[in-house]
Amino acid sequence: ITLASIVLLTAFAYFIKVVRGKRVFKFGITEFAFFAFALAMMLGGFAPGEANTFENALLSVSLMLIFPMTVNLMKYKRWIKTCVLAFIIPAGVVAFIGIVQYSLGMAPSGWIDQNLFDGITSRAVSVFNNPNILGLYLAVSFPMLLLSFYHKSPKIKLLGGIAATFVIVCVAFTYSRSAWLALLCGGIAFAVMESPRGILWLIPSAGVGVLAYIAFPESIGARLANFATLADSANSYRMAVWNSSWNMLPELLFGGIGIGEEAFKTAYIN
């Protein structure tokens, strides 16, 4: 709530400056998609139910306002440098904590199906309580770390390289298959945007995946081998949620179930 309040205050100040002509707000296809999604999110807050979905929707939309402000403020080199550093330093520190945590055996062991993956004793969570959320955060940060290699400053290049290495290793220790895939897709997408030949990075990436599968058959290999099997409790849970969502469509197609974890739990249980 505190962060959302700060974002709202910043957004209000930014809006005042736009009105006074001291800032420029460009409205393109990306901004249109953003505001359409934000509108859908707010409408979801009015869904019927016992959960406090409006408060959750308002909180989510408030935090989402970081995106348009960041995009429109990144017009100057000093702002771009600040944004790059804002991604590099936290991502590197979070990844380093996760690596140390996993290496010292301090990572929790409750996030793994021991019946299928007896070769994996724990998964890195770092400062998060969920290895999948950690993996998602690091995967989203990864392209920004790659951007540091195009900076003129050798120090930022070095810092970005170290942070990117930490991120890759830590994402591996999360054993989150979705994070592995997101990291790969994000890296390839960044390379392709820089040059069409970036698609060739798929070849060494596939090679690394094969080597990891062979070198660590009881951990990484086992996770990859069970990527789509319903014998994995995580996959069977997701399939149950998808089936339930499909069954709820006729009744909740336009109103939805609301925003937030409580709304999801209420709808899923019922």
PDB file of C-alpha atoms in Angstrom:
ATOM      1  CA  ILE A   1       0.000   0.000   0.000  1.00  0.00           C
ATOM      2  CA  THR A   2       2.849   2.379   0.809  1.00  0.00           C
ATOM      3  CA  LEU A   3       4.476   1.802  -2.591  1.00  0.00           C
ATOM      4  CA  ALA A   4       1.128   2.249  -4.367  1.00  0.00           C
ATOM      5  CA  SER A   5       0.594   5.557  -2.517  1.00  0.00           C
ATOM      6  CA  ILE A   6       4.016   6.784  -3.616  1.00  0.00           C
ATOM      7  CA  VAL A   7       3.291   5.777  -7.230  1.00  0.00           C
ATOM      8  CA  LEU A   8      -0.090   7.558  -7.165  1.00  0.00           C
ATOM      9  CA  LEU A   9       1.502  10.715  -5.757  1.00  0.00           C
ATOM     10  CA  THR A  10       4.221  10.586  -8.420  1.00  0.00           C
ATOM     11  CA  ALA A  11       1.640   9.990 -11.166  1.00  0.00           C
ATOM     12  CA  PHE A  12      -0.394  12.956  -9.957  1.00  0.00           C
ATOM     13  CA  ALA A  13       2.674  15.207  -9.964  1.00  0.00           C
ATOM     14  CA  TYR A  14       3.598  13.950 -13.440  1.00  0.00           C
ATOM     15  CA  PHE A  15       0.033  14.650 -14.671  1.00  0.00           C
ATOM     16  CA  ILE A  16       0.204  18.219 -13.351  1.00  0.00           C
ATOM     17  CA  LYS A  17       3.493  18.784 -15.194  1.00  0.00           C
ATOM     18  CA  VAL A  18       1.993  17.400 -18.423  1.00  0.00           C
ATOM     19  CA  VAL A  19      -0.940  19.812 -18.091  1.00  0.00           C
ATOM     20  CA  ARG A  20       1.463  22.712 -17.488  1.00  0.00           C
ATOM     21  CA  GLY A  21       3.507  21.730 -20.542  1.00  0.00           C
ATOM     22  CA  LYS A  22       6.645  20.814 -18.613  1.00  0.00           C
ATOM     23  CA  ARG A  23       6.413  17.128 -19.537  1.00  0.00           C
ATOM     24  CA  VAL A  24       5.288  15.309 -22.685  1.00  0.00           C
ATOM     25  CA  PHE A  25       3.138  12.194 -22.693  1.00  0.00           C
ATOM     26  CA  LYS A  26       3.134  10.270 -25.982  1.00  0.00           C
ATOM     27  CA  PHE A  27       0.150   8.013 -26.551  1.00  0.00           C
ATOM     28  CA  GLY A  28       0.933   5.107 -28.894  1.00  0.00           C
ATOM     29  CA  ILE A  29      -0.144   1.514 -29.409  1.00  0.00           C
ATOM     30  CA  THR A  30       1.744   0.391 -26.302  1.00  0.00           C
ATOM     31  CA  GLU A  31       0.043   2.985 -24.114  1.00  0.00           C
ATOM     32  CA  PHE A  32      -3.335   2.084 -25.630  1.00  0.00           C
ATOM     33  CA  ALA A  33      -2.808  -1.587 -24.745  1.00  0.00           C
ATOM     34  CA  PHE A  34      -1.730  -0.592 -21.243  1.00  0.00           C
ATOM     35  CA  PHE A  35      -4.779   1.563 -20.514  1.00  0.00           C
ATOM     36  CA  ALA A  36      -7.113  -1.047 -22.016  1.00  0.00           C
ATOM     37  CA  PHE A  37      -5.674  -3.638 -19.641  1.00  0.00           C
ATOM     38  CA  ALA A  38      -5.834  -1.198 -16.707  1.00  0.00           C
ATOM     39  CA  LEU A  39      -9.511  -0.513 -17.509  1.00  0.00           C
ATOM     40  CA  ALA A  40     -10.260  -4.240 -17.609  1.00  0.00           C
ATOM     41  CA  MET A  41      -8.473  -4.607 -14.278  1.00  0.00           C
ATOM     42  CA  MET A  42     -10.550  -1.853 -12.682  1.00  0.00           C
ATOM     43  CA  LEU A  43     -13.800  -3.297 -14.065  1.00  0.00           C
ATOM     44  CA  GLY A  44     -12.792  -6.614 -12.510  1.00  0.00           C
ATOM     45  CA  GLY A  45     -12.827  -4.843  -9.166  1.00  0.00           C
ATOM     46  CA  PHE A  46     -16.598  -4.483  -9.401  1.00  0.00           C
ATOM     47  CA  ALA A  47     -17.183  -8.223  -9.800  1.00  0.00           C
ATOM     48  CA  PRO A  48     -19.721  -9.649  -7.315  1.00  0.00           C
ATOM     49  CA  GLY A  49     -18.402 -11.731  -4.453  1.00  0.00           C
ATOM     50  CA  GLU A  50     -17.290 -11.699  -0.862  1.00  0.00           C
ATOM     51  CA  ALA A  51     -13.640 -10.886  -1.576  1.00  0.00           C
ATOM     52  CA  ASN A  52     -12.447  -7.254  -1.465  1.00  0.00           C
ATOM     53  CA  THR A  53     -11.757  -7.186  -5.193  1.00  0.00           C
ATOM     54  CA  PHE A  54     -12.107  -3.403  -5.668  1.00  0.00           C
ATOM     55  CA  GLU A  55      -9.291  -2.671  -3.218  1.00  0.00           C
ATOM     56  CA  ASN A  56      -7.106  -5.265  -4.947  1.00  0.00           C
ATOM     57  CA  ALA A  57      -7.916  -3.828  -8.378  1.00  0.00           C
ATOM     58  CA  LEU A  58      -7.130  -0.282  -7.238  1.00  0.00           C
ATOM     59  CA  LEU A  59      -3.835  -1.422  -5.716  1.00  0.00           C
ATOM     60  CA  SER A  60      -2.853  -3.301  -8.897  1.00  0.00           C
ATOM     61  CA  VAL A  61      -3.700  -0.415 -11.236  1.00  0.00           C
ATOM     62  CA  SER A  62      -1.845   2.032  -8.987  1.00  0.00           C
ATOM     63  CA  LEU A  63       1.328  -0.051  -9.196  1.00  0.00           C
ATOM     64  CA  MET A  64       0.855  -0.487 -12.958  1.00  0.00           C
ATOM     65  CA  LEU A  65       1.179   3.283 -13.413  1.00  0.00           C
ATOM     66  CA  ILE A  66       4.931   2.826 -13.000  1.00  0.00           C
ATOM     67  CA  PHE A  67       5.058   1.600 -16.615  1.00  0.00           C
ATOM     68  CA  PRO A  68       3.757   4.633 -18.566  1.00  0.00           C
ATOM     69  CA  MET A  69       5.663   7.063 -16.364  1.00  0.00           C
ATOM     70  CA  THR A  70       8.923   5.156 -16.824  1.00  0.00           C
ATOM     71  CA  VAL A  71       8.486   4.886 -20.604  1.00  0.00           C
ATOM     72  CA  ASN A  72       7.747   8.580 -21.012  1.00  0.00           C
ATOM     73  CA  LEU A  73      10.451   9.737 -18.598  1.00  0.00           C
ATOM     74  CA  MET A  74      13.228   7.720 -20.262  1.00  0.00           C
ATOM     75  CA  LYS A  75      13.992  10.532 -22.703  1.00  0.00           C
ATOM     76  CA  TYR A  76      17.384  11.531 -21.383  1.00  0.00           C
ATOM     77  CA  LYS A  77      20.630   9.632 -21.028  1.00  0.00           C
ATOM     78  CA  ARG A  78      20.804  10.179 -17.271  1.00  0.00           C
ATOM     79  CA  TRP A  79      17.313   8.681 -16.855  1.00  0.00           C
ATOM     80  CA  ILE A  80      18.190   5.673 -19.011  1.00  0.00           C
ATOM     81  CA  LYS A  81      21.376   5.123 -17.007  1.00  0.00           C
ATOM     82  CA  THR A  82      19.399   5.382 -13.760  1.00  0.00           C
ATOM     83  CA  CYS A  83      16.797   2.877 -14.975  1.00  0.00           C
ATOM     84  CA  VAL A  84      19.456   0.412 -16.117  1.00  0.00           C
ATOM     85  CA  LEU A  85      21.217   0.631 -12.752  1.00  0.00           C
ATOM     86  CA  ALA A  86      17.858   0.296 -10.986  1.00  0.00           C
ATOM     87  CA  PHE A  87      17.499  -3.113 -12.645  1.00  0.00           C
ATOM     88  CA  ILE A  88      21.119  -4.274 -12.507  1.00  0.00           C
ATOM     89  CA  ILE A  89      21.868  -3.734  -8.821  1.00  0.00           C
ATOM     90  CA  PRO A  90      18.679  -5.214  -7.249  1.00  0.00           C
ATOM     91  CA  ALA A  91      18.578  -8.151  -9.681  1.00  0.00           C
ATOM     92  CA  GLY A  92      22.232  -8.950  -9.058  1.00  0.00           C
ATOM     93  CA  VAL A  93      21.863  -8.724  -5.278  1.00  0.00           C
ATOM     94  CA  VAL A  94      18.669 -10.820  -5.224  1.00  0.00           C
ATOM     95  CA  ALA A  95      20.258 -13.455  -7.473  1.00  0.00           C
ATOM     96  CA  PHE A  96      23.437 -13.551  -5.362  1.00  0.00           C
ATOM     97  CA  ILE A  97      21.389 -14.072  -2.191  1.00  0.00           C
ATOM     98  CA  GLY A  98      19.552 -16.927  -3.886  1.00  0.00           C
ATOM     99  CA  ILE A  99      22.801 -18.584  -4.978  1.00  0.00           C
ATOM    100  CA  VAL A 100      24.307 -18.357  -1.487  1.00  0.00           C
ATOM    101  CA  GLN A 101      21.067 -19.565   0.071  1.00  0.00           C
ATOM    102  CA  TYR A 102      20.921 -22.626  -2.181  1.00  0.00           C
ATOM    103  CA  SER A 103      24.639 -23.387  -1.938  1.00  0.00           C
ATOM    104  CA  LEU A 104      24.590 -23.341   1.884  1.00  0.00           C
ATOM    105  CA  GLY A 105      21.511 -25.583   2.055  1.00  0.00           C
ATOM    106  CA  MET A 106      19.349 -22.817   3.501  1.00  0.00           C
ATOM    107  CA  ALA A 107      16.717 -22.911   0.748  1.00  0.00           C
ATOM    108  CA  PRO A 108      13.272 -24.339   1.665  1.00  0.00           C
ATOM    109  CA  SER A 109      12.408 -27.869   0.577  1.00  0.00           C
ATOM    110  CA  GLY A 110       8.622 -27.604   0.470  1.00  0.00           C
ATOM    111  CA  TRP A 111       8.415 -26.427  -3.140  1.00  0.00           C
ATOM    112  CA  ILE A 112       9.180 -29.729  -4.837  1.00  0.00           C
ATOM    113  CA  ASP A 113       7.312 -32.962  -5.526  1.00  0.00           C
ATOM    114  CA  GLN A 114       9.655 -35.456  -3.860  1.00  0.00           C
ATOM    115  CA  ASN A 115       7.835 -38.398  -5.460  1.00  0.00           C
ATOM    116  CA  LEU A 116       9.027 -37.289  -8.894  1.00  0.00           C
ATOM    117  CA  PHE A 117      12.138 -35.238  -8.148  1.00  0.00           C
ATOM    118  CA  ASP A 118      14.045 -37.009  -5.396  1.00  0.00           C
ATOM    119  CA  GLY A 119      17.267 -35.591  -6.820  1.00  0.00           C
ATOM    120  CA  ILE A 120      16.207 -32.055  -5.897  1.00  0.00           C
ATOM    121  CA  THR A 121      16.296 -31.265  -2.179  1.00  0.00           C
ATOM    122  CA  SER A 122      15.390 -27.570  -2.290  1.00  0.00           C
ATOM    123  CA  ARG A 123      14.722 -24.567  -4.521  1.00  0.00           C
ATOM    124  CA  ALA A 124      16.151 -21.062  -4.194  1.00  0.00           C
ATOM    125  CA  VAL A 125      13.694 -18.365  -3.096  1.00  0.00           C
ATOM    126  CA  SER A 126      16.125 -15.543  -2.108  1.00  0.00           C
ATOM    127  CA  VAL A 127      14.137 -12.652  -0.605  1.00  0.00           C
ATOM    128  CA  PHE A 128      10.866 -14.026  -2.006  1.00  0.00           C
ATOM    129  CA  ASN A 129       8.753 -16.760  -0.467  1.00  0.00           C
ATOM    130  CA  ASN A 130       8.191 -18.535  -3.764  1.00  0.00           C
ATOM    131  CA  PRO A 131      10.826 -19.883  -6.202  1.00  0.00           C
ATOM    132  CA  ASN A 132       8.504 -19.310  -9.163  1.00  0.00           C
ATOM    133  CA  ILE A 133       8.059 -15.626  -8.272  1.00  0.00           C
ATOM    134  CA  LEU A 134      11.827 -15.289  -7.859  1.00  0.00           C
ATOM    135  CA  GLY A 135      12.380 -16.905 -11.253  1.00  0.00           C
ATOM    136  CA  LEU A 136       9.786 -14.620 -12.853  1.00  0.00           C
ATOM    137  CA  TYR A 137      11.399 -11.489 -11.383  1.00  0.00           C
ATOM    138  CA  LEU A 138      14.862 -12.496 -12.566  1.00  0.00           C
ATOM    139  CA  ALA A 139      13.622 -13.522 -16.031  1.00  0.00           C
ATOM    140  CA  VAL A 140      11.902 -10.143 -16.476  1.00  0.00           C
ATOM    141  CA  SER A 141      15.071  -8.328 -15.359  1.00  0.00           C
ATOM    142  CA  PHE A 142      17.374 -10.323 -17.640  1.00  0.00           C
ATOM    143  CA  PRO A 143      16.832  -8.331 -20.902  1.00  0.00           C
ATOM    144  CA  MET A 144      17.577  -5.096 -19.040  1.00  0.00           C
ATOM    145  CA  LEU A 145      20.832  -6.623 -17.833  1.00  0.00           C
ATOM    146  CA  LEU A 146      21.715  -7.459 -21.440  1.00  0.00           C
ATOM    147  CA  LEU A 147      21.051  -3.825 -22.329  1.00  0.00           C
ATOM    148  CA  SER A 148      23.940  -2.837 -20.067  1.00  0.00           C
ATOM    149  CA  PHE A 149      26.389  -4.370 -22.577  1.00  0.00           C
ATOM    150  CA  TYR A 150      25.507  -1.540 -25.000  1.00  0.00           C
ATOM    151  CA  HIS A 151      26.341   1.155 -22.477  1.00  0.00           C
ATOM    152  CA  LYS A 152      29.447   3.250 -23.047  1.00  0.00           C
ATOM    153  CA  SER A 153      30.659   2.907 -19.459  1.00  0.00           C
ATOM    154  CA  PRO A 154      32.946  -0.131 -18.938  1.00  0.00           C
ATOM    155  CA  LYS A 155      31.917  -0.208 -15.273  1.00  0.00           C
ATOM    156  CA  ILE A 156      28.238  -0.603 -16.127  1.00  0.00           C
ATOM    157  CA  LYS A 157      29.106  -3.287 -18.682  1.00  0.00           C
ATOM    158  CA  LEU A 158      31.089  -5.194 -16.067  1.00  0.00           C
ATOM    159  CA  LEU A 159      28.385  -4.743 -13.446  1.00  0.00           C
ATOM    160  CA  GLY A 160      25.726  -5.899 -15.903  1.00  0.00           C
ATOM    161  CA  GLY A 161      27.787  -8.940 -16.896  1.00  0.00           C
ATOM    162  CA  ILE A 162      28.279 -10.008 -13.285  1.00  0.00           C
ATOM    163  CA  ALA A 163      24.591  -9.485 -12.494  1.00  0.00           C
ATOM    164  CA  ALA A 164      23.517 -11.414 -15.624  1.00  0.00           C
ATOM    165  CA  THR A 165      25.743 -14.338 -14.615  1.00  0.00           C
ATOM    166  CA  PHE A 166      24.250 -14.362 -11.125  1.00  0.00           C
ATOM    167  CA  VAL A 167      20.739 -14.243 -12.615  1.00  0.00           C
ATOM    168  CA  ILE A 168      21.337 -17.216 -14.932  1.00  0.00           C
ATOM    169  CA  VAL A 169      22.766 -19.347 -12.120  1.00  0.00           C
ATOM    170  CA  CYS A 170      20.047 -18.360  -9.649  1.00  0.00           C
ATOM    171  CA  VAL A 171      17.252 -19.051 -12.148  1.00  0.00           C
ATOM    172  CA  ALA A 172      18.722 -22.526 -12.608  1.00  0.00           C
ATOM    173  CA  PHE A 173      18.595 -23.036  -8.819  1.00  0.00           C
ATOM    174  CA  THR A 174      14.906 -22.058  -8.690  1.00  0.00           C
ATOM    175  CA  TYR A 175      14.133 -25.162 -10.778  1.00  0.00           C
ATOM    176  CA  SER A 176      11.226 -23.189 -12.202  1.00  0.00           C
ATOM    177  CA  ARG A 177      10.632 -24.497 -15.709  1.00  0.00           C
ATOM    178  CA  SER A 178       8.525 -21.476 -16.632  1.00  0.00           C
ATOM    179  CA  ALA A 179      11.352 -19.176 -15.494  1.00  0.00           C
ATOM    180  CA  TRP A 180      13.842 -21.161 -17.583  1.00  0.00           C
ATOM    181  CA  LEU A 181      11.608 -20.751 -20.620  1.00  0.00           C
ATOM    182  CA  ALA A 182      10.977 -17.060 -19.906  1.00  0.00           C
ATOM    183  CA  LEU A 183      14.708 -16.386 -19.495  1.00  0.00           C
ATOM    184  CA  LEU A 184      15.444 -18.112 -22.810  1.00  0.00           C
ATOM    185  CA  CYS A 185      12.627 -16.361 -24.693  1.00  0.00           C
ATOM    186  CA  GLY A 186      13.515 -12.967 -23.217  1.00  0.00           C
ATOM    187  CA  GLY A 187      17.171 -13.334 -24.150  1.00  0.00           C
ATOM    188  CA  ILE A 188      16.375 -14.502 -27.692  1.00  0.00           C
ATOM    189  CA  ALA A 189      13.773 -11.749 -28.182  1.00  0.00           C
ATOM    190  CA  PHE A 190      16.321  -9.139 -27.083  1.00  0.00           C
ATOM    191  CA  ALA A 191      18.918 -10.554 -29.484  1.00  0.00           C
ATOM    192  CA  VAL A 192      16.440 -10.612 -32.392  1.00  0.00           C
ATOM    193  CA  MET A 193      15.414  -6.992 -31.748  1.00  0.00           C
ATOM    194  CA  GLU A 194      19.065  -6.002 -31.917  1.00  0.00           C
ATOM    195  CA  SER A 195      19.669  -8.002 -35.107  1.00  0.00           C
ATOM    196  CA  PRO A 196      17.679 -10.599 -37.126  1.00  0.00           C
ATOM    197  CA  ARG A 197      20.686 -12.873 -36.794  1.00  0.00           C
ATOM    198  CA  GLY A 198      20.015 -12.992 -33.073  1.00  0.00           C
ATOM    199  CA  ILE A 199      17.780 -15.984 -33.750  1.00  0.00           C
ATOM    200  CA  LEU A 200      21.003 -17.962 -34.171  1.00  0.00           C
ATOM    201  CA  TRP A 201      21.415 -17.788 -30.394  1.00  0.00           C
ATOM    202  CA  LEU A 202      18.854 -20.581 -30.287  1.00  0.00           C
ATOM    203  CA  ILE A 203      21.582 -23.002 -31.357  1.00  0.00           C
ATOM    204  CA  PRO A 204      23.999 -22.482 -28.419  1.00  0.00           C
ATOM    205  CA  SER A 205      21.031 -22.113 -26.053  1.00  0.00           C
ATOM    206  CA  ALA A 206      19.716 -25.503 -27.132  1.00  0.00           C
ATOM    207  CA  GLY A 207      23.221 -26.895 -26.703  1.00  0.00           C
ATOM    208  CA  VAL A 208      23.403 -25.589 -23.140  1.00  0.00           C
ATOM    209  CA  GLY A 209      20.022 -27.154 -22.411  1.00  0.00           C
ATOM    210  CA  VAL A 210      21.127 -30.536 -23.743  1.00  0.00           C
ATOM    211  CA  LEU A 211      24.371 -30.423 -21.752  1.00  0.00           C
ATOM    212  CA  ALA A 212      22.486 -29.511 -18.570  1.00  0.00           C
ATOM    213  CA  TYR A 213      20.067 -32.367 -19.200  1.00  0.00           C
ATOM    214  CA  ILE A 214      22.974 -34.817 -19.557  1.00  0.00           C
ATOM    215  CA  ALA A 215      25.167 -33.401 -16.774  1.00  0.00           C
ATOM    216  CA  PHE A 216      22.380 -33.174 -14.172  1.00  0.00           C
ATOM    217  CA  PRO A 217      19.934 -35.985 -15.000  1.00  0.00           C
ATOM    218  CA  GLU A 218      18.406 -36.206 -11.497  1.00  0.00           C
ATOM    219  CA  SER A 219      17.686 -32.489 -11.141  1.00  0.00           C
ATOM    220  CA  ILE A 220      17.558 -30.361 -14.286  1.00  0.00           C
ATOM    221  CA  GLY A 221      17.081 -33.414 -16.495  1.00  0.00           C
ATOM    222  CA  ALA A 222      14.185 -34.652 -14.390  1.00  0.00           C
ATOM    223  CA  ARG A 223      12.482 -31.252 -14.426  1.00  0.00           C
ATOM    224  CA  LEU A 224      12.754 -31.012 -18.201  1.00  0.00           C
ATOM    225  CA  ALA A 225      11.608 -34.597 -18.725  1.00  0.00           C
ATOM    226  CA  ASN A 226       8.425 -33.941 -16.714  1.00  0.00           C
ATOM    227  CA  PHE A 227       7.700 -30.564 -18.297  1.00  0.00           C
ATOM    228  CA  ALA A 228       4.240 -31.553 -19.559  1.00  0.00           C
ATOM    229  CA  THR A 229       3.328 -34.695 -17.635  1.00  0.00           C
ATOM    230  CA  LEU A 230       0.247 -34.689 -15.395  1.00  0.00           C
ATOM    231  CA  ALA A 231       2.085 -36.934 -12.947  1.00  0.00           C
ATOM    232  CA  ASP A 232       3.703 -33.733 -11.677  1.00  0.00           C
ATOM    233  CA  SER A 233       1.442 -32.283  -8.956  1.00  0.00           C
ATOM    234  CA  ALA A 234       2.120 -28.729 -10.173  1.00  0.00           C
ATOM    235  CA  ASN A 235       1.011 -29.567 -13.696  1.00  0.00           C
ATOM    236  CA  SER A 236      -2.067 -31.469 -12.527  1.00  0.00           C
ATOM    237  CA  TYR A 237      -3.030 -28.510 -10.294  1.00  0.00           C
ATOM    238  CA  ARG A 238      -2.726 -26.071 -13.202  1.00  0.00           C
ATOM    239  CA  MET A 239      -4.806 -28.359 -15.416  1.00  0.00           C
ATOM    240  CA  ALA A 240      -7.506 -28.513 -12.716  1.00  0.00           C
ATOM    241  CA  VAL A 241      -7.555 -24.707 -12.491  1.00  0.00           C
ATOM    242  CA  TRP A 242      -7.810 -24.364 -16.287  1.00  0.00           C
ATOM    243  CA  ASN A 243     -10.669 -26.872 -16.425  1.00  0.00           C
ATOM    244  CA  SER A 244     -12.469 -25.054 -13.615  1.00  0.00           C
ATOM    245  CA  SER A 245     -11.983 -21.730 -15.396  1.00  0.00           C
ATOM    246  CA  TRP A 246     -13.434 -23.189 -18.583  1.00  0.00           C
ATOM    247  CA  ASN A 247     -16.471 -24.496 -16.683  1.00  0.00           C
ATOM    248  CA  MET A 248     -17.044 -21.070 -15.099  1.00  0.00           C
ATOM    249  CA  LEU A 249     -16.982 -19.166 -18.404  1.00  0.00           C
ATOM    250  CA  PRO A 250     -20.733 -19.378 -19.212  1.00  0.00           C
ATOM    251  CA  GLU A 251     -21.644 -17.867 -15.847  1.00  0.00           C
ATOM    252  CA  LEU A 252     -18.787 -15.399 -15.335  1.00  0.00           C
ATOM    253  CA  LEU A 253     -17.769 -14.493 -18.888  1.00  0.00           C
ATOM    254  CA  PHE A 254     -18.441 -10.745 -18.568  1.00  0.00           C
ATOM    255  CA  GLY A 255     -18.348 -10.116 -14.822  1.00  0.00           C
ATOM    256  CA  GLY A 256     -15.346 -12.283 -14.012  1.00  0.00           C
ATOM    257  CA  ILE A 257     -14.460 -13.544 -10.546  1.00  0.00           C
ATOM    258  CA  GLY A 258     -12.771 -10.383  -9.307  1.00  0.00           C
ATOM    259  CA  ILE A 259      -9.179  -9.372  -8.647  1.00  0.00           C
ATOM    260  CA  GLY A 260      -6.885 -10.914  -6.054  1.00  0.00           C
ATOM    261  CA  GLU A 261      -5.963 -14.202  -4.464  1.00  0.00           C
ATOM    262  CA  GLU A 262      -9.026 -14.317  -2.203  1.00  0.00           C
ATOM    263  CA  ALA A 263     -11.368 -13.933  -5.171  1.00  0.00           C
ATOM    264  CA  PHE A 264      -9.558 -16.779  -6.910  1.00  0.00           C
ATOM    265  CA  LYS A 265      -9.774 -19.032  -3.870  1.00  0.00           C
ATOM    266  CA  THR A 266     -13.482 -18.308  -3.395  1.00  0.00           C
ATOM    267  CA  ALA A 267     -14.357 -19.008  -7.026  1.00  0.00           C
ATOM    268  CA  TYR A 268     -12.123 -22.061  -7.279  1.00  0.00           C
ATOM    269  CA  ILE A 269     -13.479 -23.675  -4.097  1.00  0.00           C
ATOM    270  CA  ASN A 270     -17.078 -23.018  -5.092  1.00  0.00           C
TER     271      ASN A 270
END
